[in-house]
mmCIF file of N, CA and C in Angstrom:
data_model
loop_
_atom_site.group_PDB
_atom_site.id
_atom_site.type_symbol
_atom_site.label_atom_id
_atom_site.label_comp_id
_atom_site.label_asym_id
_atom_site.label_seq_id
_atom_site.Cartn_x
_atom_site.Cartn_y
_atom_site.Cartn_z
ATOM 1 N N UNK K 653 43.901 17.686 -5.510
ATOM 2 C CA UNK K 653 45.201 17.096 -5.312
ATOM 3 C C UNK K 653 46.054 18.090 -4.538
ATOM 4 N N UNK K 654 46.783 17.590 -3.550
ATOM 5 C CA UNK K 654 47.657 18.441 -2.745
ATOM 6 C C UNK K 654 49.098 18.275 -3.177
ATOM 7 N N UNK K 655 49.796 19.397 -3.257
ATOM 8 C CA UNK K 655 51.212 19.432 -3.617
ATOM 9 C C UNK K 655 51.951 20.214 -2.543
ATOM 10 N N UNK K 656 53.217 19.868 -2.314
ATOM 11 C CA UNK K 656 54.081 20.622 -1.417
ATOM 12 C C UNK K 656 55.197 21.216 -2.267
ATOM 13 N N UNK K 657 55.360 22.550 -2.174
ATOM 14 C CA UNK K 657 56.479 23.192 -2.861
ATOM 15 C C UNK K 657 57.442 23.715 -1.804
ATOM 16 N N UNK K 658 58.723 23.693 -2.146
ATOM 17 C CA UNK K 658 59.761 24.034 -1.183
ATOM 18 C C UNK K 658 60.413 25.384 -1.453
ATOM 19 N N UNK K 659 59.939 26.079 -2.489
ATOM 20 C CA UNK K 659 60.522 27.371 -2.845
ATOM 21 C C UNK K 659 59.570 28.104 -3.777
ATOM 22 N N UNK K 660 59.761 29.421 -3.928
ATOM 23 C CA UNK K 660 58.944 30.151 -4.904
ATOM 24 C C UNK K 660 59.112 29.592 -6.324
ATOM 25 N N UNK K 661 60.299 29.125 -6.662
ATOM 26 C CA UNK K 661 60.525 28.553 -7.999
ATOM 27 C C UNK K 661 59.672 27.299 -8.201
ATOM 28 N N UNK K 662 59.562 26.456 -7.181
ATOM 29 C CA UNK K 662 58.713 25.261 -7.291
ATOM 30 C C UNK K 662 57.233 25.642 -7.365
ATOM 31 N N UNK K 663 56.846 26.679 -6.634
ATOM 32 C CA UNK K 663 55.461 27.159 -6.700
ATOM 33 C C UNK K 663 55.162 27.655 -8.107
ATOM 34 N N UNK K 664 56.106 28.398 -8.679
ATOM 35 C CA UNK K 664 55.941 28.900 -10.038
ATOM 36 C C UNK K 664 55.852 27.746 -11.036
ATOM 37 N N UNK K 665 56.674 26.730 -10.860
ATOM 38 C CA UNK K 665 56.648 25.580 -11.774
ATOM 39 C C UNK K 665 55.315 24.840 -11.706
ATOM 40 N N UNK K 666 54.746 24.719 -10.524
ATOM 41 C CA UNK K 666 53.431 24.089 -10.393
ATOM 42 C C UNK K 666 52.379 24.910 -11.130
ATOM 43 N N UNK K 667 52.461 26.229 -11.021
ATOM 44 C CA UNK K 667 51.553 27.094 -11.762
ATOM 45 C C UNK K 667 51.702 26.901 -13.264
ATOM 46 N N UNK K 668 52.938 26.734 -13.734
ATOM 47 C CA UNK K 668 53.187 26.487 -15.157
ATOM 48 C C UNK K 668 52.526 25.186 -15.601
ATOM 49 N N UNK K 669 52.653 24.163 -14.797
ATOM 50 C CA UNK K 669 52.025 22.875 -15.128
ATOM 51 C C UNK K 669 50.517 23.014 -15.245
ATOM 52 N N UNK K 670 49.904 23.778 -14.323
ATOM 53 C CA UNK K 670 48.463 23.999 -14.404
ATOM 54 C C UNK K 670 48.127 24.796 -15.660
ATOM 55 N N UNK K 671 48.894 25.834 -15.938
ATOM 56 C CA UNK K 671 48.641 26.669 -17.105
ATOM 57 C C UNK K 671 48.606 25.879 -18.404
ATOM 58 N N UNK K 672 49.445 24.880 -18.513
ATOM 59 C CA UNK K 672 49.480 24.056 -19.728
ATOM 60 C C UNK K 672 48.206 23.244 -19.925
ATOM 61 N N UNK K 673 47.421 23.063 -18.871
ATOM 62 C CA UNK K 673 46.198 22.253 -18.973
ATOM 63 C C UNK K 673 44.948 23.093 -19.214
ATOM 64 N N UNK K 674 45.056 24.415 -19.107
ATOM 65 C CA UNK K 674 43.877 25.279 -19.154
ATOM 66 C C UNK K 674 43.572 25.759 -20.565
ATOM 67 N N UNK K 675 42.294 25.881 -20.850
ATOM 68 C CA UNK K 675 41.866 26.408 -22.135
ATOM 69 C C UNK K 675 41.191 27.746 -21.979
ATOM 70 N N UNK K 676 40.874 28.382 -23.100
ATOM 71 C CA UNK K 676 40.180 29.667 -23.067
ATOM 72 C C UNK K 676 38.892 29.578 -22.250
ATOM 73 N N UNK K 677 38.677 30.599 -21.449
ATOM 74 C CA UNK K 677 37.473 30.663 -20.627
ATOM 75 C C UNK K 677 37.624 30.088 -19.236
ATOM 76 N N UNK K 678 38.753 29.477 -18.948
ATOM 77 C CA UNK K 678 38.959 28.900 -17.608
ATOM 78 C C UNK K 678 39.108 30.005 -16.563
ATOM 79 N N UNK K 679 38.654 29.701 -15.360
ATOM 80 C CA UNK K 679 38.813 30.602 -14.222
ATOM 81 C C UNK K 679 39.562 29.842 -13.133
ATOM 82 N N UNK K 680 40.616 30.484 -12.616
ATOM 83 C CA UNK K 680 41.394 29.920 -11.516
ATOM 84 C C UNK K 680 41.163 30.813 -10.306
ATOM 85 N N UNK K 681 40.576 30.256 -9.257
ATOM 86 C CA UNK K 681 40.227 31.002 -8.054
ATOM 87 C C UNK K 681 41.228 30.675 -6.951
ATOM 88 N N UNK K 682 41.988 31.685 -6.520
ATOM 89 C CA UNK K 682 42.989 31.502 -5.471
ATOM 90 C C UNK K 682 42.390 31.783 -4.099
ATOM 91 N N UNK K 683 42.803 30.964 -3.140
ATOM 92 C CA UNK K 683 42.470 31.174 -1.741
ATOM 93 C C UNK K 683 43.767 31.071 -0.953
ATOM 94 N N UNK K 684 44.003 32.023 -0.058
ATOM 95 C CA UNK K 684 45.219 32.012 0.747
ATOM 96 C C UNK K 684 45.564 33.422 1.183
ATOM 97 N N UNK K 685 46.240 33.531 2.290
ATOM 98 C CA UNK K 685 46.552 34.825 2.876
ATOM 99 C C UNK K 685 47.676 35.565 2.185
ATOM 100 N N UNK K 686 48.022 36.708 2.757
ATOM 101 C CA UNK K 686 49.119 37.519 2.251
ATOM 102 C C UNK K 686 50.429 36.734 2.286
ATOM 103 N N UNK K 687 51.221 36.895 1.247
ATOM 104 C CA UNK K 687 52.546 36.302 1.220
ATOM 105 C C UNK K 687 52.585 34.797 1.026
ATOM 106 N N UNK K 688 51.502 34.204 0.555
ATOM 107 C CA UNK K 688 51.456 32.749 0.392
ATOM 108 C C UNK K 688 52.077 32.268 -0.922
ATOM 109 N N UNK K 689 52.204 33.164 -1.906
ATOM 110 C CA UNK K 689 52.790 32.751 -3.174
ATOM 111 C C UNK K 689 51.819 32.771 -4.350
ATOM 112 N N UNK K 690 50.715 33.487 -4.205
ATOM 113 C CA UNK K 690 49.730 33.528 -5.284
ATOM 114 C C UNK K 690 50.307 34.175 -6.547
ATOM 115 N N UNK K 691 51.084 35.231 -6.381
ATOM 116 C CA UNK K 691 51.661 35.889 -7.557
ATOM 117 C C UNK K 691 52.749 35.012 -8.175
ATOM 118 N N UNK K 692 53.529 34.323 -7.377
ATOM 119 C CA UNK K 692 54.528 33.383 -7.920
ATOM 120 C C UNK K 692 53.825 32.288 -8.718
ATOM 121 N N UNK K 693 52.751 31.756 -8.180
ATOM 122 C CA UNK K 693 51.976 30.731 -8.879
ATOM 123 C C UNK K 693 51.468 31.292 -10.211
ATOM 124 N N UNK K 694 51.019 32.550 -10.198
ATOM 125 C CA UNK K 694 50.488 33.175 -11.409
ATOM 126 C C UNK K 694 51.588 33.414 -12.434
ATOM 127 N N UNK K 695 52.816 33.715 -12.000
ATOM 128 C CA UNK K 695 53.931 33.832 -12.954
ATOM 129 C C UNK K 695 54.082 32.535 -13.730
ATOM 130 N N UNK K 696 54.000 31.417 -13.019
ATOM 131 C CA UNK K 696 54.082 30.118 -13.682
ATOM 132 C C UNK K 696 52.882 29.859 -14.571
ATOM 133 N N UNK K 697 51.704 30.213 -14.102
ATOM 134 C CA UNK K 697 50.485 30.043 -14.887
ATOM 135 C C UNK K 697 50.627 30.780 -16.224
ATOM 136 N N UNK K 698 51.119 32.009 -16.168
ATOM 137 C CA UNK K 698 51.322 32.805 -17.382
ATOM 138 C C UNK K 698 52.302 32.109 -18.328
ATOM 139 N N UNK K 699 53.382 31.607 -17.772
ATOM 140 C CA UNK K 699 54.379 30.908 -18.598
ATOM 141 C C UNK K 699 53.758 29.683 -19.247
ATOM 142 N N UNK K 700 52.973 28.923 -18.497
ATOM 143 C CA UNK K 700 52.320 27.727 -19.031
ATOM 144 C C UNK K 700 51.325 28.044 -20.139
ATOM 145 N N UNK K 701 50.744 29.239 -20.098
ATOM 146 C CA UNK K 701 49.803 29.678 -21.129
ATOM 147 C C UNK K 701 50.522 30.293 -22.336
ATOM 148 N N UNK K 702 51.834 30.497 -22.210
ATOM 149 C CA UNK K 702 52.594 31.115 -23.293
ATOM 150 C C UNK K 702 52.531 32.630 -23.291
ATOM 151 N N UNK K 703 52.191 33.224 -22.152
ATOM 152 C CA UNK K 703 52.083 34.682 -22.055
ATOM 153 C C UNK K 703 53.452 35.312 -21.862
ATOM 154 N N UNK K 704 53.550 36.518 -22.383
ATOM 155 C CA UNK K 704 54.783 37.286 -22.252
ATOM 156 C C UNK K 704 54.554 38.427 -21.268
ATOM 157 N N UNK K 705 55.633 39.003 -20.818
ATOM 158 C CA UNK K 705 55.539 40.151 -19.928
ATOM 159 C C UNK K 705 55.813 39.765 -18.489
ATOM 160 N N UNK K 706 56.220 40.763 -17.723
ATOM 161 C CA UNK K 706 56.528 40.571 -16.308
ATOM 162 C C UNK K 706 55.226 40.503 -15.515
ATOM 163 N N UNK K 707 55.038 39.440 -14.770
ATOM 164 C CA UNK K 707 53.819 39.256 -13.974
ATOM 165 C C UNK K 707 54.026 39.886 -12.597
ATOM 166 N N UNK K 708 53.138 40.812 -12.278
ATOM 167 C CA UNK K 708 53.169 41.482 -10.984
ATOM 168 C C UNK K 708 51.784 41.427 -10.364
ATOM 169 N N UNK K 709 51.723 41.691 -9.078
ATOM 170 C CA UNK K 709 50.439 41.685 -8.388
ATOM 171 C C UNK K 709 49.599 42.877 -8.834
ATOM 172 N N UNK K 710 48.330 42.646 -9.171
ATOM 173 C CA UNK K 710 47.457 43.744 -9.599
ATOM 174 C C UNK K 710 46.720 44.428 -8.446
ATOM 175 N N UNK K 711 47.334 44.476 -7.270
ATOM 176 C CA UNK K 711 46.664 45.008 -6.081
ATOM 177 C C UNK K 711 46.081 46.397 -6.317
ATOM 178 N N UNK K 712 46.817 47.262 -6.979
ATOM 179 C CA UNK K 712 46.352 48.645 -7.135
ATOM 180 C C UNK K 712 45.627 48.882 -8.454
ATOM 181 N N UNK K 713 45.791 47.977 -9.416
ATOM 182 C CA UNK K 713 45.123 48.155 -10.710
ATOM 183 C C UNK K 713 43.897 47.260 -10.832
ATOM 184 N N UNK K 714 43.677 46.361 -9.921
ATOM 185 C CA UNK K 714 42.602 45.369 -9.876
ATOM 186 C C UNK K 714 42.836 44.237 -10.878
ATOM 187 N N UNK K 715 43.224 44.564 -12.128
ATOM 188 C CA UNK K 715 43.463 43.504 -13.117
ATOM 189 C C UNK K 715 44.671 43.867 -13.984
ATOM 190 N N UNK K 716 45.531 42.878 -14.215
ATOM 191 C CA UNK K 716 46.632 42.979 -15.173
ATOM 192 C C UNK K 716 46.354 41.999 -16.301
ATOM 193 N N UNK K 717 46.659 42.416 -17.519
ATOM 194 C CA UNK K 717 46.440 41.567 -18.686
ATOM 195 C C UNK K 717 47.786 41.187 -19.295
ATOM 196 N N UNK K 718 47.911 39.914 -19.685
ATOM 197 C CA UNK K 718 49.136 39.403 -20.295
ATOM 198 C C UNK K 718 48.769 38.731 -21.618
ATOM 199 N N UNK K 719 49.443 39.166 -22.689
ATOM 200 C CA UNK K 719 49.175 38.630 -24.019
ATOM 201 C C UNK K 719 49.888 37.303 -24.227
ATOM 202 N N UNK K 720 49.239 36.439 -24.982
ATOM 203 C CA UNK K 720 49.804 35.158 -25.354
ATOM 204 C C UNK K 720 48.800 34.410 -26.194
ATOM 205 N N UNK K 721 49.130 33.178 -26.587
ATOM 206 C CA UNK K 721 48.179 32.372 -27.360
ATOM 207 C C UNK K 721 46.823 32.279 -26.667
ATOM 208 N N UNK K 722 46.855 32.114 -25.346
ATOM 209 C CA UNK K 722 45.667 32.243 -24.506
ATOM 210 C C UNK K 722 45.994 33.348 -23.516
ATOM 211 N N UNK K 723 45.354 34.523 -23.631
ATOM 212 C CA UNK K 723 45.687 35.619 -22.722
ATOM 213 C C UNK K 723 45.334 35.290 -21.273
ATOM 214 N N UNK K 724 46.024 35.964 -20.385
ATOM 215 C CA UNK K 724 45.784 35.802 -18.949
ATOM 216 C C UNK K 724 45.304 37.134 -18.385
ATOM 217 N N UNK K 725 44.210 37.082 -17.629
ATOM 218 C CA UNK K 725 43.676 38.238 -16.923
ATOM 219 C C UNK K 725 43.825 37.942 -15.432
ATOM 220 N N UNK K 726 44.717 38.682 -14.788
ATOM 221 C CA UNK K 726 45.096 38.426 -13.400
ATOM 222 C C UNK K 726 44.426 39.470 -12.506
ATOM 223 N N UNK K 727 43.456 39.036 -11.725
ATOM 224 C CA UNK K 727 42.674 39.909 -10.852
ATOM 225 C C UNK K 727 43.159 39.812 -9.408
ATOM 226 N N UNK K 728 43.065 40.935 -8.698
ATOM 227 C CA UNK K 728 43.292 40.957 -7.253
ATOM 228 C C UNK K 728 42.065 41.597 -6.616
ATOM 229 N N UNK K 729 41.296 40.794 -5.898
ATOM 230 C CA UNK K 729 40.033 41.245 -5.323
ATOM 231 C C UNK K 729 40.162 41.702 -3.873
ATOM 232 N N UNK K 730 41.394 41.885 -3.403
ATOM 233 C CA UNK K 730 41.626 42.229 -2.003
ATOM 234 C C UNK K 730 40.869 43.491 -1.597
ATOM 235 N N UNK K 731 40.857 44.493 -2.465
ATOM 236 C CA UNK K 731 40.249 45.774 -2.113
ATOM 237 C C UNK K 731 38.781 45.889 -2.519
ATOM 238 N N UNK K 732 38.229 44.855 -3.143
ATOM 239 C CA UNK K 732 36.817 44.920 -3.528
ATOM 240 C C UNK K 732 35.933 44.506 -2.353
ATOM 241 N N UNK K 733 34.871 45.225 -2.185
ATOM 242 C CA UNK K 733 33.982 44.972 -1.052
ATOM 243 C C UNK K 733 33.142 43.718 -1.250
ATOM 244 N N UNK K 734 32.724 43.462 -2.519
ATOM 245 C CA UNK K 734 31.843 42.331 -2.777
ATOM 246 C C UNK K 734 31.796 42.045 -4.270
ATOM 247 N N UNK K 735 31.022 41.047 -4.650
ATOM 248 C CA UNK K 735 30.930 40.638 -6.053
ATOM 249 C C UNK K 735 30.321 41.724 -6.929
ATOM 250 N N UNK K 736 29.462 42.571 -6.375
ATOM 251 C CA UNK K 736 28.878 43.652 -7.173
ATOM 252 C C UNK K 736 29.961 44.557 -7.745
ATOM 253 N N UNK K 737 30.989 44.831 -6.963
ATOM 254 C CA UNK K 737 32.096 45.664 -7.432
ATOM 255 C C UNK K 737 32.838 44.979 -8.578
ATOM 256 N N UNK K 738 32.897 43.672 -8.570
ATOM 257 C CA UNK K 738 33.539 42.921 -9.644
ATOM 258 C C UNK K 738 32.787 43.113 -10.956
ATOM 259 N N UNK K 739 31.479 43.073 -10.904
ATOM 260 C CA UNK K 739 30.682 43.281 -12.115
ATOM 261 C C UNK K 739 30.833 44.706 -12.631
ATOM 262 N N UNK K 740 31.070 45.661 -11.721
ATOM 263 C CA UNK K 740 31.276 47.051 -12.126
ATOM 264 C C UNK K 740 32.542 47.232 -12.955
ATOM 265 N N UNK K 741 33.530 46.371 -12.796
ATOM 266 C CA UNK K 741 34.775 46.503 -13.576
ATOM 267 C C UNK K 741 34.759 45.648 -14.844
ATOM 268 N N UNK K 742 33.631 45.050 -15.170
ATOM 269 C CA UNK K 742 33.509 44.322 -16.424
ATOM 270 C C UNK K 742 33.856 42.852 -16.357
ATOM 271 N N UNK K 743 33.647 42.220 -15.228
ATOM 272 C CA UNK K 743 33.965 40.806 -15.034
ATOM 273 C C UNK K 743 33.399 39.931 -16.155
ATOM 274 N N UNK K 744 32.144 40.139 -16.498
ATOM 275 C CA UNK K 744 31.513 39.299 -17.522
ATOM 276 C C UNK K 744 32.201 39.458 -18.876
ATOM 277 N N UNK K 745 32.678 40.657 -19.179
ATOM 278 C CA UNK K 745 33.403 40.878 -20.430
ATOM 279 C C UNK K 745 34.706 40.078 -20.448
ATOM 280 N N UNK K 746 35.409 40.060 -19.318
ATOM 281 C CA UNK K 746 36.650 39.272 -19.243
ATOM 282 C C UNK K 746 36.361 37.788 -19.438
ATOM 283 N N UNK K 747 35.279 37.305 -18.875
ATOM 284 C CA UNK K 747 34.936 35.890 -19.025
ATOM 285 C C UNK K 747 34.666 35.524 -20.483
ATOM 286 N N UNK K 748 34.210 36.486 -21.261
ATOM 287 C CA UNK K 748 33.859 36.232 -22.665
ATOM 288 C C UNK K 748 35.003 36.498 -23.645
ATOM 289 N N UNK K 749 36.164 36.939 -23.171
ATOM 290 C CA UNK K 749 37.244 37.341 -24.072
ATOM 291 C C UNK K 749 38.163 36.205 -24.504
ATOM 292 N N UNK K 750 37.907 34.988 -24.066
ATOM 293 C CA UNK K 750 38.696 33.848 -24.530
ATOM 294 C C UNK K 750 40.041 33.680 -23.862
ATOM 295 N N UNK K 751 40.187 34.243 -22.698
ATOM 296 C CA UNK K 751 41.429 34.076 -21.941
ATOM 297 C C UNK K 751 41.189 33.256 -20.696
ATOM 298 N N UNK K 752 42.196 33.209 -19.841
ATOM 299 C CA UNK K 752 42.095 32.573 -18.534
ATOM 300 C C UNK K 752 42.058 33.688 -17.496
ATOM 301 N N UNK K 753 41.122 33.613 -16.569
ATOM 302 C CA UNK K 753 41.027 34.576 -15.469
ATOM 303 C C UNK K 753 41.600 33.935 -14.212
ATOM 304 N N UNK K 754 42.640 34.548 -13.655
ATOM 305 C CA UNK K 754 43.227 34.107 -12.387
ATOM 306 C C UNK K 754 42.822 35.139 -11.335
ATOM 307 N N UNK K 755 42.164 34.683 -10.283
ATOM 308 C CA UNK K 755 41.528 35.596 -9.334
ATOM 309 C C UNK K 755 42.098 35.402 -7.931
ATOM 310 N N UNK K 756 42.925 36.389 -7.496
ATOM 311 C CA UNK K 756 43.412 36.383 -6.118
ATOM 312 C C UNK K 756 42.324 36.928 -5.199
ATOM 313 N N UNK K 757 42.303 36.444 -3.959
ATOM 314 C CA UNK K 757 41.314 36.833 -2.959
ATOM 315 C C UNK K 757 39.901 36.502 -3.434
ATOM 316 N N UNK K 758 39.747 35.315 -3.971
ATOM 317 C CA UNK K 758 38.454 34.852 -4.473
ATOM 318 C C UNK K 758 37.391 34.794 -3.393
ATOM 319 N N UNK K 759 37.795 34.661 -2.133
ATOM 320 C CA UNK K 759 36.807 34.615 -1.065
ATOM 321 C C UNK K 759 35.960 35.881 -1.012
ATOM 322 N N UNK K 760 36.484 36.996 -1.548
ATOM 323 C CA UNK K 760 35.740 38.257 -1.542
ATOM 324 C C UNK K 760 34.662 38.321 -2.625
ATOM 325 N N UNK K 761 34.746 37.426 -3.624
ATOM 326 C CA UNK K 761 33.796 37.469 -4.745
ATOM 327 C C UNK K 761 33.283 36.066 -5.093
ATOM 328 N N UNK K 762 33.257 35.212 -4.118
ATOM 329 C CA UNK K 762 32.913 33.799 -4.329
ATOM 330 C C UNK K 762 31.641 33.603 -5.149
ATOM 331 N N UNK K 763 30.626 34.414 -4.897
ATOM 332 C CA UNK K 763 29.348 34.217 -5.584
ATOM 333 C C UNK K 763 29.406 34.582 -7.072
ATOM 334 N N UNK K 764 30.450 35.279 -7.510
ATOM 335 C CA UNK K 764 30.583 35.639 -8.924
ATOM 336 C C UNK K 764 31.379 34.609 -9.720
ATOM 337 N N UNK K 765 31.994 33.658 -9.041
ATOM 338 C CA UNK K 765 32.830 32.667 -9.718
ATOM 339 C C UNK K 765 31.967 31.596 -10.370
ATOM 340 N N UNK K 766 32.358 31.147 -11.559
ATOM 341 C CA UNK K 766 31.588 30.072 -12.188
ATOM 342 C C UNK K 766 31.739 28.764 -11.415
ATOM 343 N N UNK K 767 30.766 27.890 -11.484
ATOM 344 C CA UNK K 767 30.820 26.644 -10.712
ATOM 345 C C UNK K 767 31.979 25.722 -11.129
ATOM 346 N N UNK K 768 32.479 25.876 -12.349
ATOM 347 C CA UNK K 768 33.571 25.012 -12.802
ATOM 348 C C UNK K 768 34.946 25.642 -12.617
ATOM 349 N N UNK K 769 35.032 26.703 -11.812
ATOM 350 C CA UNK K 769 36.331 27.333 -11.561
ATOM 351 C C UNK K 769 37.286 26.326 -10.914
ATOM 352 N N UNK K 770 38.547 26.391 -11.316
ATOM 353 C CA UNK K 770 39.603 25.599 -10.689
ATOM 354 C C UNK K 770 40.012 26.356 -9.434
ATOM 355 N N UNK K 771 40.000 25.696 -8.278
ATOM 356 C CA UNK K 771 40.400 26.378 -7.051
ATOM 357 C C UNK K 771 41.815 25.980 -6.670
ATOM 358 N N UNK K 772 42.577 26.978 -6.251
ATOM 359 C CA UNK K 772 43.953 26.784 -5.813
ATOM 360 C C UNK K 772 44.060 27.400 -4.425
ATOM 361 N N UNK K 773 44.261 26.554 -3.422
ATOM 362 C CA UNK K 773 44.386 27.018 -2.045
ATOM 363 C C UNK K 773 45.837 26.866 -1.621
ATOM 364 N N UNK K 774 46.436 27.976 -1.187
ATOM 365 C CA UNK K 774 47.851 27.986 -0.828
ATOM 366 C C UNK K 774 47.987 28.339 0.648
ATOM 367 N N UNK K 775 48.741 27.521 1.380
ATOM 368 C CA UNK K 775 48.963 27.747 2.811
ATOM 369 C C UNK K 775 50.404 27.391 3.165
ATOM 370 N N UNK K 776 50.884 27.944 4.253
ATOM 371 C CA UNK K 776 52.209 27.574 4.765
ATOM 372 C C UNK K 776 52.166 26.164 5.318
ATOM 373 N N UNK K 777 53.256 25.454 5.163
ATOM 374 C CA UNK K 777 53.375 24.125 5.762
ATOM 375 C C UNK K 777 53.854 24.272 7.197
ATOM 376 N N UNK K 778 53.269 23.511 8.117
ATOM 377 C CA UNK K 778 53.704 23.614 9.510
ATOM 378 C C UNK K 778 55.152 23.172 9.714
ATOM 379 N N UNK K 779 55.644 22.292 8.832
ATOM 380 C CA UNK K 779 57.011 21.774 8.980
ATOM 381 C C UNK K 779 58.073 22.822 8.678
ATOM 382 N N UNK K 780 57.750 23.776 7.770
ATOM 383 C CA UNK K 780 58.745 24.758 7.357
ATOM 384 C C UNK K 780 57.998 25.973 6.813
ATOM 385 N N UNK K 781 58.285 27.142 7.355
ATOM 386 C CA UNK K 781 57.585 28.370 6.985
ATOM 387 C C UNK K 781 57.762 28.738 5.512
ATOM 388 N N UNK K 782 58.841 28.276 4.879
ATOM 389 C CA UNK K 782 59.111 28.586 3.480
ATOM 390 C C UNK K 782 58.447 27.637 2.499
ATOM 391 N N UNK K 783 57.916 26.551 2.993
ATOM 392 C CA UNK K 783 57.240 25.581 2.127
ATOM 393 C C UNK K 783 55.767 25.958 1.998
ATOM 394 N N UNK K 784 55.154 25.505 0.908
ATOM 395 C CA UNK K 784 53.740 25.763 0.703
ATOM 396 C C UNK K 784 52.985 24.472 0.419
ATOM 397 N N UNK K 785 51.811 24.377 1.004
ATOM 398 C CA UNK K 785 50.864 23.317 0.690
ATOM 399 C C UNK K 785 49.884 23.934 -0.310
ATOM 400 N N UNK K 786 49.816 23.339 -1.493
ATOM 401 C CA UNK K 786 48.970 23.883 -2.557
ATOM 402 C C UNK K 786 47.970 22.807 -2.961
ATOM 403 N N UNK K 787 46.704 23.102 -2.768
ATOM 404 C CA UNK K 787 45.648 22.172 -3.116
ATOM 405 C C UNK K 787 44.926 22.701 -4.349
ATOM 406 N N UNK K 788 44.885 21.868 -5.389
ATOM 407 C CA UNK K 788 44.225 22.233 -6.639
ATOM 408 C C UNK K 788 43.023 21.324 -6.822
ATOM 409 N N UNK K 789 41.849 21.934 -6.987
ATOM 410 C CA UNK K 789 40.617 21.187 -7.171
ATOM 411 C C UNK K 789 39.960 21.624 -8.466
ATOM 412 N N UNK K 790 39.529 20.642 -9.250
ATOM 413 C CA UNK K 790 38.926 20.921 -10.541
ATOM 414 C C UNK K 790 39.974 20.902 -11.628
ATOM 415 N N UNK K 791 39.535 20.935 -12.858
ATOM 416 C CA UNK K 791 40.460 20.923 -13.974
ATOM 417 C C UNK K 791 41.037 19.540 -14.213
ATOM 418 N N UNK K 792 42.015 19.485 -15.127
ATOM 419 C CA UNK K 792 42.658 18.222 -15.480
ATOM 420 C C UNK K 792 43.780 17.919 -14.504
ATOM 421 N N UNK K 793 44.099 16.624 -14.324
ATOM 422 C CA UNK K 793 45.214 16.265 -13.452
ATOM 423 C C UNK K 793 46.527 16.814 -14.005
ATOM 424 N N UNK K 794 47.444 17.148 -13.102
ATOM 425 C CA UNK K 794 48.742 17.689 -13.521
ATOM 426 C C UNK K 794 49.748 16.579 -13.726
#
């Protein structure tokens, strides 16, 4: 399903709606370039899961963890060379911990993603540089 958001707040709200539909063990795979709104979407995802704490990009830490009824593990794979590096940081352990894994730059580790991962593709809208086209595939309808 494709959605158009007109602001970071709307992008965050869409993420919240998705978060409310996800259960433990879900994986959300993000696709989209720099500055598309993946972290804003993840702020909403965290809120929808009931997580607390300030959501920031895990670019330098690789993964940020947020506590809540269903914890959120927010990965940034931008600096990883391939899926092998993902397994080196304990990817399989995160999948087994009963939380939701949100993975930025999923294109870098595509082969490590489970087949039932929910994909979220974020792109700029040609009509307005501040708007986003967000396509969500898999999971429950919003």
